[in-house]
mmCIF file of C-alpha atoms and ligand atoms in Angstrom:
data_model
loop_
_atom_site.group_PDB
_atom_site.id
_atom_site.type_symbol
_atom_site.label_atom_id
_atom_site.label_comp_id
_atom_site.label_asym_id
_atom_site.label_seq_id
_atom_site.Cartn_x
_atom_site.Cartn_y
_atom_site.Cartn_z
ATOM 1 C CA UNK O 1 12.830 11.331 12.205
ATOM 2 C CA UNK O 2 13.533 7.550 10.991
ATOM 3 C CA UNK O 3 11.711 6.371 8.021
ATOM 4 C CA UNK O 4 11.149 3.007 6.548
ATOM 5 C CA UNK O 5 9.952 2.359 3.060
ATOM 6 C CA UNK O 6 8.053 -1.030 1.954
ATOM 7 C CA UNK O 7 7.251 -1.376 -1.574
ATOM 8 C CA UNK O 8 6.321 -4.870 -3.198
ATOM 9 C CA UNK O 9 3.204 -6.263 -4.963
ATOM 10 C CA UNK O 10 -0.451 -6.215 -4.179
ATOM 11 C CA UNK O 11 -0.474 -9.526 -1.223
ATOM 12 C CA UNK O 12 2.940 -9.724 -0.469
ATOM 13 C CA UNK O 13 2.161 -9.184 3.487
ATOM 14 C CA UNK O 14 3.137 -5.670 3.448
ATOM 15 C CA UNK O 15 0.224 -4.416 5.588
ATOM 16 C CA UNK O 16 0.841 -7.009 8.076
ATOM 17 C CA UNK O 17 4.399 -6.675 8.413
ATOM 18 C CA UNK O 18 4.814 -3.258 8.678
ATOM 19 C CA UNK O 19 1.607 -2.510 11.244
ATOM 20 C CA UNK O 20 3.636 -5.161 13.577
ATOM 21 C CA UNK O 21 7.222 -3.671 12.887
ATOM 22 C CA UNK O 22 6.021 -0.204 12.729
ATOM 23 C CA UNK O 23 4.270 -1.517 16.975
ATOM 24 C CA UNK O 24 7.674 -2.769 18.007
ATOM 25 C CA UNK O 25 9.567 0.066 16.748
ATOM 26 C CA UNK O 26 7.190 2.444 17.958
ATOM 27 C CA UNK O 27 6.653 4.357 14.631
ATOM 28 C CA UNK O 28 3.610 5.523 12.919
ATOM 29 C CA UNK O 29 2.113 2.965 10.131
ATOM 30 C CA UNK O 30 1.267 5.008 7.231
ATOM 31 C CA UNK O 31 -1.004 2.574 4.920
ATOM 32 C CA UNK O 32 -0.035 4.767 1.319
ATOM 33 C CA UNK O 33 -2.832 2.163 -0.966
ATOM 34 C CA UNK O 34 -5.927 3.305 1.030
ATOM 35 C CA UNK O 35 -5.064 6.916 -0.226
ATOM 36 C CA UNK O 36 -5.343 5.626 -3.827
ATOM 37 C CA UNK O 37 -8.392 3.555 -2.482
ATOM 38 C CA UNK O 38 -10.011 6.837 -1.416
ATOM 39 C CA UNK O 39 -9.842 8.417 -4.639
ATOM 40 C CA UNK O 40 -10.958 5.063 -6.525
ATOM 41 C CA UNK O 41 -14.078 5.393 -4.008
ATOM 42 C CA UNK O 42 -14.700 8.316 -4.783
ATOM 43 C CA UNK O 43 -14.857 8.075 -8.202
ATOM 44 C CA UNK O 44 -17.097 4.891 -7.816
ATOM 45 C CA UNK O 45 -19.702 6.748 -5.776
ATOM 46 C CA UNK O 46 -20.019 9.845 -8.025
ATOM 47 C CA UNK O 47 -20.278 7.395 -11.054
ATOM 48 C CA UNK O 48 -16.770 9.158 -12.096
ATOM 49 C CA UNK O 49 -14.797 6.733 -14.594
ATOM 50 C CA UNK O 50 -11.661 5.349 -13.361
ATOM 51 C CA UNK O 51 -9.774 5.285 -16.531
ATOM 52 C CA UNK O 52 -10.752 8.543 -17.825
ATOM 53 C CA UNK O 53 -7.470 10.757 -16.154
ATOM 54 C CA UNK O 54 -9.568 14.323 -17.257
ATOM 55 C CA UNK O 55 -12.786 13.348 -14.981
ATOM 56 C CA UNK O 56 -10.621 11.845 -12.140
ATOM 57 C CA UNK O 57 -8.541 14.880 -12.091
ATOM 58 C CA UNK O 58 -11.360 17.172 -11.977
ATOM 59 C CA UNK O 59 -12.634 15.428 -9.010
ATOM 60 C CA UNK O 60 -9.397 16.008 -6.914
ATOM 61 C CA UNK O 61 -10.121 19.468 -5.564
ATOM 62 C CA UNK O 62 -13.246 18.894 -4.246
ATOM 63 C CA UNK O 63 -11.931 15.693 -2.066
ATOM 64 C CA UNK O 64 -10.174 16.098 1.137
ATOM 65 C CA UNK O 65 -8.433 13.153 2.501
ATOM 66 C CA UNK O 66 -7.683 13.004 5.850
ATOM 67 C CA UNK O 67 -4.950 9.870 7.829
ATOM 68 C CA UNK O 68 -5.576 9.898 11.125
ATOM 69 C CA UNK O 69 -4.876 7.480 14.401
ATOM 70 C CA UNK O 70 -6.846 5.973 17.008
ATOM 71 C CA UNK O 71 -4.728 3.862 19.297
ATOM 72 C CA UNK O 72 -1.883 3.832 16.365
ATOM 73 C CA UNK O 73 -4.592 2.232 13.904
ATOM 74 C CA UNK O 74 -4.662 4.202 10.711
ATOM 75 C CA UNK O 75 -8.458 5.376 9.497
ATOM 76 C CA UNK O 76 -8.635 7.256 6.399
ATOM 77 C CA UNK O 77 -11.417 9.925 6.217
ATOM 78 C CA UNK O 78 -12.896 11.459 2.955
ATOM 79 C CA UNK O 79 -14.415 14.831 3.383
ATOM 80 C CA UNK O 80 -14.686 13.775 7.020
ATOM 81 C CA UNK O 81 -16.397 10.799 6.544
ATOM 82 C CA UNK O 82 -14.194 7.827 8.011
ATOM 83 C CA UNK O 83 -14.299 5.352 5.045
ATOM 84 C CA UNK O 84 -11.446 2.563 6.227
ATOM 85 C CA UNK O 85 -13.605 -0.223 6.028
ATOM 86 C CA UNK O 86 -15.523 0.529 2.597
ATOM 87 C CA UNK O 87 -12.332 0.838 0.699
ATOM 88 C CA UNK O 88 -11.759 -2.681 1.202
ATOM 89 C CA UNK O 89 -13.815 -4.020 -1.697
ATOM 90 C CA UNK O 90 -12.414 -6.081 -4.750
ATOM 91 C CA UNK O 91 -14.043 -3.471 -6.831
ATOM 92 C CA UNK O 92 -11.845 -0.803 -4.823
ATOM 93 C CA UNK O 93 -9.018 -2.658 -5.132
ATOM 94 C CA UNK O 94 -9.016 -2.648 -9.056
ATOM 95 C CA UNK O 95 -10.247 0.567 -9.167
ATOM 96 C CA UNK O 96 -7.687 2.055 -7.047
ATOM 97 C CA UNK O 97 -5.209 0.462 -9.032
ATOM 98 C CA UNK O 98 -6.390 2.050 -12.275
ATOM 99 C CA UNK O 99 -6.555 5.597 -10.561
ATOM 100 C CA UNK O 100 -3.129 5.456 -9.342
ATOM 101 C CA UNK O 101 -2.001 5.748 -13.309
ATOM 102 C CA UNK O 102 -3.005 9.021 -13.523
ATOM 103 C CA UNK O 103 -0.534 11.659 -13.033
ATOM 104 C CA UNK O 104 -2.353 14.320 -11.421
ATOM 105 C CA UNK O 105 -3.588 11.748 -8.633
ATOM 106 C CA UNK O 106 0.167 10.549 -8.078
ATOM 107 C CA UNK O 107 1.160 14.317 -7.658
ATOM 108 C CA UNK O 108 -2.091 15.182 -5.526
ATOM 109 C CA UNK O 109 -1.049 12.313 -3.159
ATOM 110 C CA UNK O 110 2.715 12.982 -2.894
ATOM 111 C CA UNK O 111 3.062 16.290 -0.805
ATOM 112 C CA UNK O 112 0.374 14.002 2.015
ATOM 113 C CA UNK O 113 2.643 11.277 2.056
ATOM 114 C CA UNK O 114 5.731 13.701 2.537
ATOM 115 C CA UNK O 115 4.462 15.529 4.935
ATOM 116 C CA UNK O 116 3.747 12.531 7.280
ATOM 117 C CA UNK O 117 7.279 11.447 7.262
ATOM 118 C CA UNK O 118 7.829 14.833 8.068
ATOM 119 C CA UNK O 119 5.994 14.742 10.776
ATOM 120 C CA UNK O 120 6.968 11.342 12.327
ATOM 121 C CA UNK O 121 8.932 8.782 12.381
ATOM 122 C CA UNK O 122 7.320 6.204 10.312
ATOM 123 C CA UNK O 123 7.064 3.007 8.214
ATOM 124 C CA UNK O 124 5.399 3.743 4.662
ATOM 125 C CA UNK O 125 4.149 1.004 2.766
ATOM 126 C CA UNK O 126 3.255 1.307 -0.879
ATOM 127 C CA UNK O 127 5.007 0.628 -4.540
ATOM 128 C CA UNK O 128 6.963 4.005 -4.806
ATOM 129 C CA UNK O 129 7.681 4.727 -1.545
ATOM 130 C CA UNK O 130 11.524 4.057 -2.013
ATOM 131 C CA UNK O 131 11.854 5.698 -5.506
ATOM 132 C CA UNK O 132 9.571 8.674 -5.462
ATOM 133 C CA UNK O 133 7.746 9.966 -2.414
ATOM 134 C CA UNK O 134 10.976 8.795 0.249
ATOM 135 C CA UNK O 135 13.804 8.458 -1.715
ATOM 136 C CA UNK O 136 15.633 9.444 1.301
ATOM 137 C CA UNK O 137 14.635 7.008 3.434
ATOM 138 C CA UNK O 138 16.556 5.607 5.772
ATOM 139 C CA UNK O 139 15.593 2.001 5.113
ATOM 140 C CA UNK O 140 14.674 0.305 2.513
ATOM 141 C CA UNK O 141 12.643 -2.600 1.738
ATOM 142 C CA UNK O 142 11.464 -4.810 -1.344
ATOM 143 C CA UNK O 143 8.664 -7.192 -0.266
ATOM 144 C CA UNK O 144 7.733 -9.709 -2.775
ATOM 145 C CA UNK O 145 6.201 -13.215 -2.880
ATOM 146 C CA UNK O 146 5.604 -15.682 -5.601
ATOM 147 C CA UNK O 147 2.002 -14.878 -7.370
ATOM 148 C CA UNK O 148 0.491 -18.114 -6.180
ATOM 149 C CA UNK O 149 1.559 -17.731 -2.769
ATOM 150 C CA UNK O 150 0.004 -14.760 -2.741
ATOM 151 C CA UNK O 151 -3.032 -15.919 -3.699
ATOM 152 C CA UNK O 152 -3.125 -18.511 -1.702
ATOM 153 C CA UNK O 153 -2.984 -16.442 1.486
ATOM 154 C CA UNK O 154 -5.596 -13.610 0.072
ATOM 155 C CA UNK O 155 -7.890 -16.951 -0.045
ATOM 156 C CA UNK O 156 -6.914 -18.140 2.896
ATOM 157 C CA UNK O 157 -7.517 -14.546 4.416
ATOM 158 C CA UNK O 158 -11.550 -14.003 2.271
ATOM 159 C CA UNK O 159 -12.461 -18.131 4.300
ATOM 160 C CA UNK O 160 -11.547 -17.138 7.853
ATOM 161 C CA UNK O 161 -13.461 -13.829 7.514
ATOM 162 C CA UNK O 162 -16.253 -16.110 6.164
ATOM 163 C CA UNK O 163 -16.549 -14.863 2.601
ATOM 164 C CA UNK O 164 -16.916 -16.993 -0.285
ATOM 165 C CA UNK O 165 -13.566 -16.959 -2.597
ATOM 166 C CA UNK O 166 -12.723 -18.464 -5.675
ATOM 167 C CA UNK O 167 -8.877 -19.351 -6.104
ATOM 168 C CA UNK O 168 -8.733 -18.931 -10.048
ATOM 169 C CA UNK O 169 -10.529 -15.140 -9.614
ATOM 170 C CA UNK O 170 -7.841 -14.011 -7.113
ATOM 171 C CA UNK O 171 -5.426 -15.366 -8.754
ATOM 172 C CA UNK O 172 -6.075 -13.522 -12.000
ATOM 173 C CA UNK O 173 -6.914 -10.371 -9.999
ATOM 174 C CA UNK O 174 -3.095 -10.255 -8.559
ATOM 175 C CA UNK O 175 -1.724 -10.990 -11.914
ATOM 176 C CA UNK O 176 -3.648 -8.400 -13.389
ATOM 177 C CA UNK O 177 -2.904 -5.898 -10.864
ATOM 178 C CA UNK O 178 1.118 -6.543 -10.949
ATOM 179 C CA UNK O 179 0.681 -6.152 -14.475
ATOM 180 C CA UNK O 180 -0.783 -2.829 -14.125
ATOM 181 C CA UNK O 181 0.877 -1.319 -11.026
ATOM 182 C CA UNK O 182 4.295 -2.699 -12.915
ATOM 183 C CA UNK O 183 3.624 -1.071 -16.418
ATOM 184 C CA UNK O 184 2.119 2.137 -15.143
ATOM 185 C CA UNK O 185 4.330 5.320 -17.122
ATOM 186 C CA UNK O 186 4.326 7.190 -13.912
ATOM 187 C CA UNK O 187 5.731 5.785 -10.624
ATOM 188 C CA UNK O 188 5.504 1.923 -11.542
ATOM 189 C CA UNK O 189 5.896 -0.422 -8.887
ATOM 190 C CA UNK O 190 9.548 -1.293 -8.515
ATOM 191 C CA UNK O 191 12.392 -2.048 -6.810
ATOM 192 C CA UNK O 192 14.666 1.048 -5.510
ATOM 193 C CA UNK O 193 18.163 0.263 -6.401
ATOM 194 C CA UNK O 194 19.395 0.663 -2.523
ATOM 195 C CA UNK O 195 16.224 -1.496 -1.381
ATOM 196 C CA UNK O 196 16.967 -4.934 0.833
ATOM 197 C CA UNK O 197 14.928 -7.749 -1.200
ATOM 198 C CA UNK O 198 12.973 -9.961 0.903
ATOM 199 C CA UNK O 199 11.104 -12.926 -1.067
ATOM 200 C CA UNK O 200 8.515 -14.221 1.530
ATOM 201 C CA UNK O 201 7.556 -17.252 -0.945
ATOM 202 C CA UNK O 202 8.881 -20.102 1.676
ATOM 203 C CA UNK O 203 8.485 -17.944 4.434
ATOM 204 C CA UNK O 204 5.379 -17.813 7.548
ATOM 205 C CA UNK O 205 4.586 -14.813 8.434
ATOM 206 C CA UNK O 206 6.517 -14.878 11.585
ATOM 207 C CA UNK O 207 9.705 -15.327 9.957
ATOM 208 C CA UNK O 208 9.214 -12.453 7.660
ATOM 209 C CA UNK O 209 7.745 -9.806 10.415
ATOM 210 C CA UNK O 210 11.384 -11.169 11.978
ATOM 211 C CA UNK O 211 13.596 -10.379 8.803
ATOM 212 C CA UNK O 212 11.789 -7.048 8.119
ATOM 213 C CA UNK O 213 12.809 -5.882 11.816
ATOM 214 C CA UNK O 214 16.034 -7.137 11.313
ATOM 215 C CA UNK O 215 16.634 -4.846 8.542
ATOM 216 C CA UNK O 216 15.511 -2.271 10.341
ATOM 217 C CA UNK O 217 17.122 -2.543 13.347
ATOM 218 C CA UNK O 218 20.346 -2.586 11.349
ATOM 219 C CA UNK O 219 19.538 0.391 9.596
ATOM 220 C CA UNK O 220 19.037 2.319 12.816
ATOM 221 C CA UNK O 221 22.004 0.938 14.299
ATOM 222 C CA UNK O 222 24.342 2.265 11.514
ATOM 223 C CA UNK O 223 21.964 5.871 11.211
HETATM 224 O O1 DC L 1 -1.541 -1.584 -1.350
HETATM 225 P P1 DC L 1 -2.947 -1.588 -1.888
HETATM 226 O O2 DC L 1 -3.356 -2.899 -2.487
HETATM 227 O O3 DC L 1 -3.946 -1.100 -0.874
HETATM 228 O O4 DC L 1 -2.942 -0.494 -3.079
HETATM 229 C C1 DC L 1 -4.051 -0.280 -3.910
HETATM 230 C C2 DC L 1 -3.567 0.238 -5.259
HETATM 231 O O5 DC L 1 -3.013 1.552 -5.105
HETATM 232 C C3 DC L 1 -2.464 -0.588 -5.922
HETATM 233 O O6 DC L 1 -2.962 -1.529 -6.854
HETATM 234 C C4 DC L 1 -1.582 0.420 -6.606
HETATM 235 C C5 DC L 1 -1.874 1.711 -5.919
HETATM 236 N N1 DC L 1 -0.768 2.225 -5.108
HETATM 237 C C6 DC L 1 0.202 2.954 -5.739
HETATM 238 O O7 DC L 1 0.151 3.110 -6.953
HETATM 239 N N2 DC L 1 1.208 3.522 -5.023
HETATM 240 C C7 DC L 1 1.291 3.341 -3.696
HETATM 241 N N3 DC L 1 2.276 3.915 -3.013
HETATM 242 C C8 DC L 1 0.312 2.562 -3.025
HETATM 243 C C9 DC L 1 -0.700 1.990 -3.765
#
């Protein structure tokens, strides 16, 4: 098995990137965030607070979370229900960051996560891929972009799929989430001390799906 980790901050491209790289290198895609999602969903539809860590946790054996493919595109399914497209939501997105704090939901996602890299050979993007769940892995990547780049292209991405988007509201969404996925006590977003930086600030996205199989290809070359 040959594993890839990509960590980096929320709208750094990650998704992007590694669906393409994980297509040319023939690997499975393993999207870790729409786990956290999931939960964060869950919560929001049983009316479950997402910063109170006892009522989360309680929650957590009665949900069964489920990755599976369809032509090498990842759904997620809760209790059998496929839910890939509602955990898309701005209000998922915050949520999900505030339920990946807790430490019982970091633990209940970790042996899933293993397990697929068990599995398969794969590319895993999320914030602690490289330090916690795959610290093993055999490549290693940092992902990161400038916080107004980043907003720039979520905006960019909310116009062509014709929803209305306000700059200064994304904007202060990413910083908030950096802040949050960054400051976390358990598993914070950051950079493993063997990972390759790659700063895709000045960079299209062509040029950075390029670097990012770059790296890997040198890291299977020298496996
Ligand atoms: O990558 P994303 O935006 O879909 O992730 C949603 C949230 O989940 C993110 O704000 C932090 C959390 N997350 C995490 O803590 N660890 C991961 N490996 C992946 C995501």
């Amino acid at each position: 098995m040959f594993s890839v980790a990509i960590d980096g901050p929320a709208g750094a491209g990650k998704s992007t990137i590694a669906r393409t790289a994980a297509a040319e290198f023939g690997f499975i895609y393993v999207d870790t965030g729409a786990l956290y999602r999931t939960i964060a969903l869950a919560c929001i539809e049983c009316g479950a607070d997402v910063q109170d860590a006892d009522a989360v946790t309680a929650l957590l054996p009665q949900l069964q979370i489920r990755l599976v493919y369809q032509d090498a595109v990842q759904r997620v399914l809760l209790n059998d229900r496929d839910v890939s497209d509602m955990i898309r939501t701005e209000q998922v997105s915050m949520s999900a960051s505030l339920v990946s704090r807790i430490p019982g939901v970091r633990a209940f996602l970790l042996h899933l996560q293993r397990q697929l890299a068990q599995e398969q050979s794969v590319i895993m993007d999320g914030r602690d891929i490289g330090t916690v769940v795959l610290p093993e892995a055999n490549v290693k990547i940092f992902l990161t972009a400038s916080p107004e780049s980043r907003a720039d292209r979520r905006l960019l991405q909310l116009q062509q799929q014709g929803e209305k988007a306000d700059y200064e509201a994304i904007y202060r969404d990413i910083v908030q989430r950096d802040e949050q996925d960054m400051h976390r006590v358990v598993a914070p977003l950051k950079q493993a001390e063997d990972a390759v930086v790659l700063d895709t600030t000045e960079m299209t996205l062509e040029q950075s799906i390029r670097a990012v199989c770059e790296i890997i290809r040198k890291g299977m070359d020298e496996k």
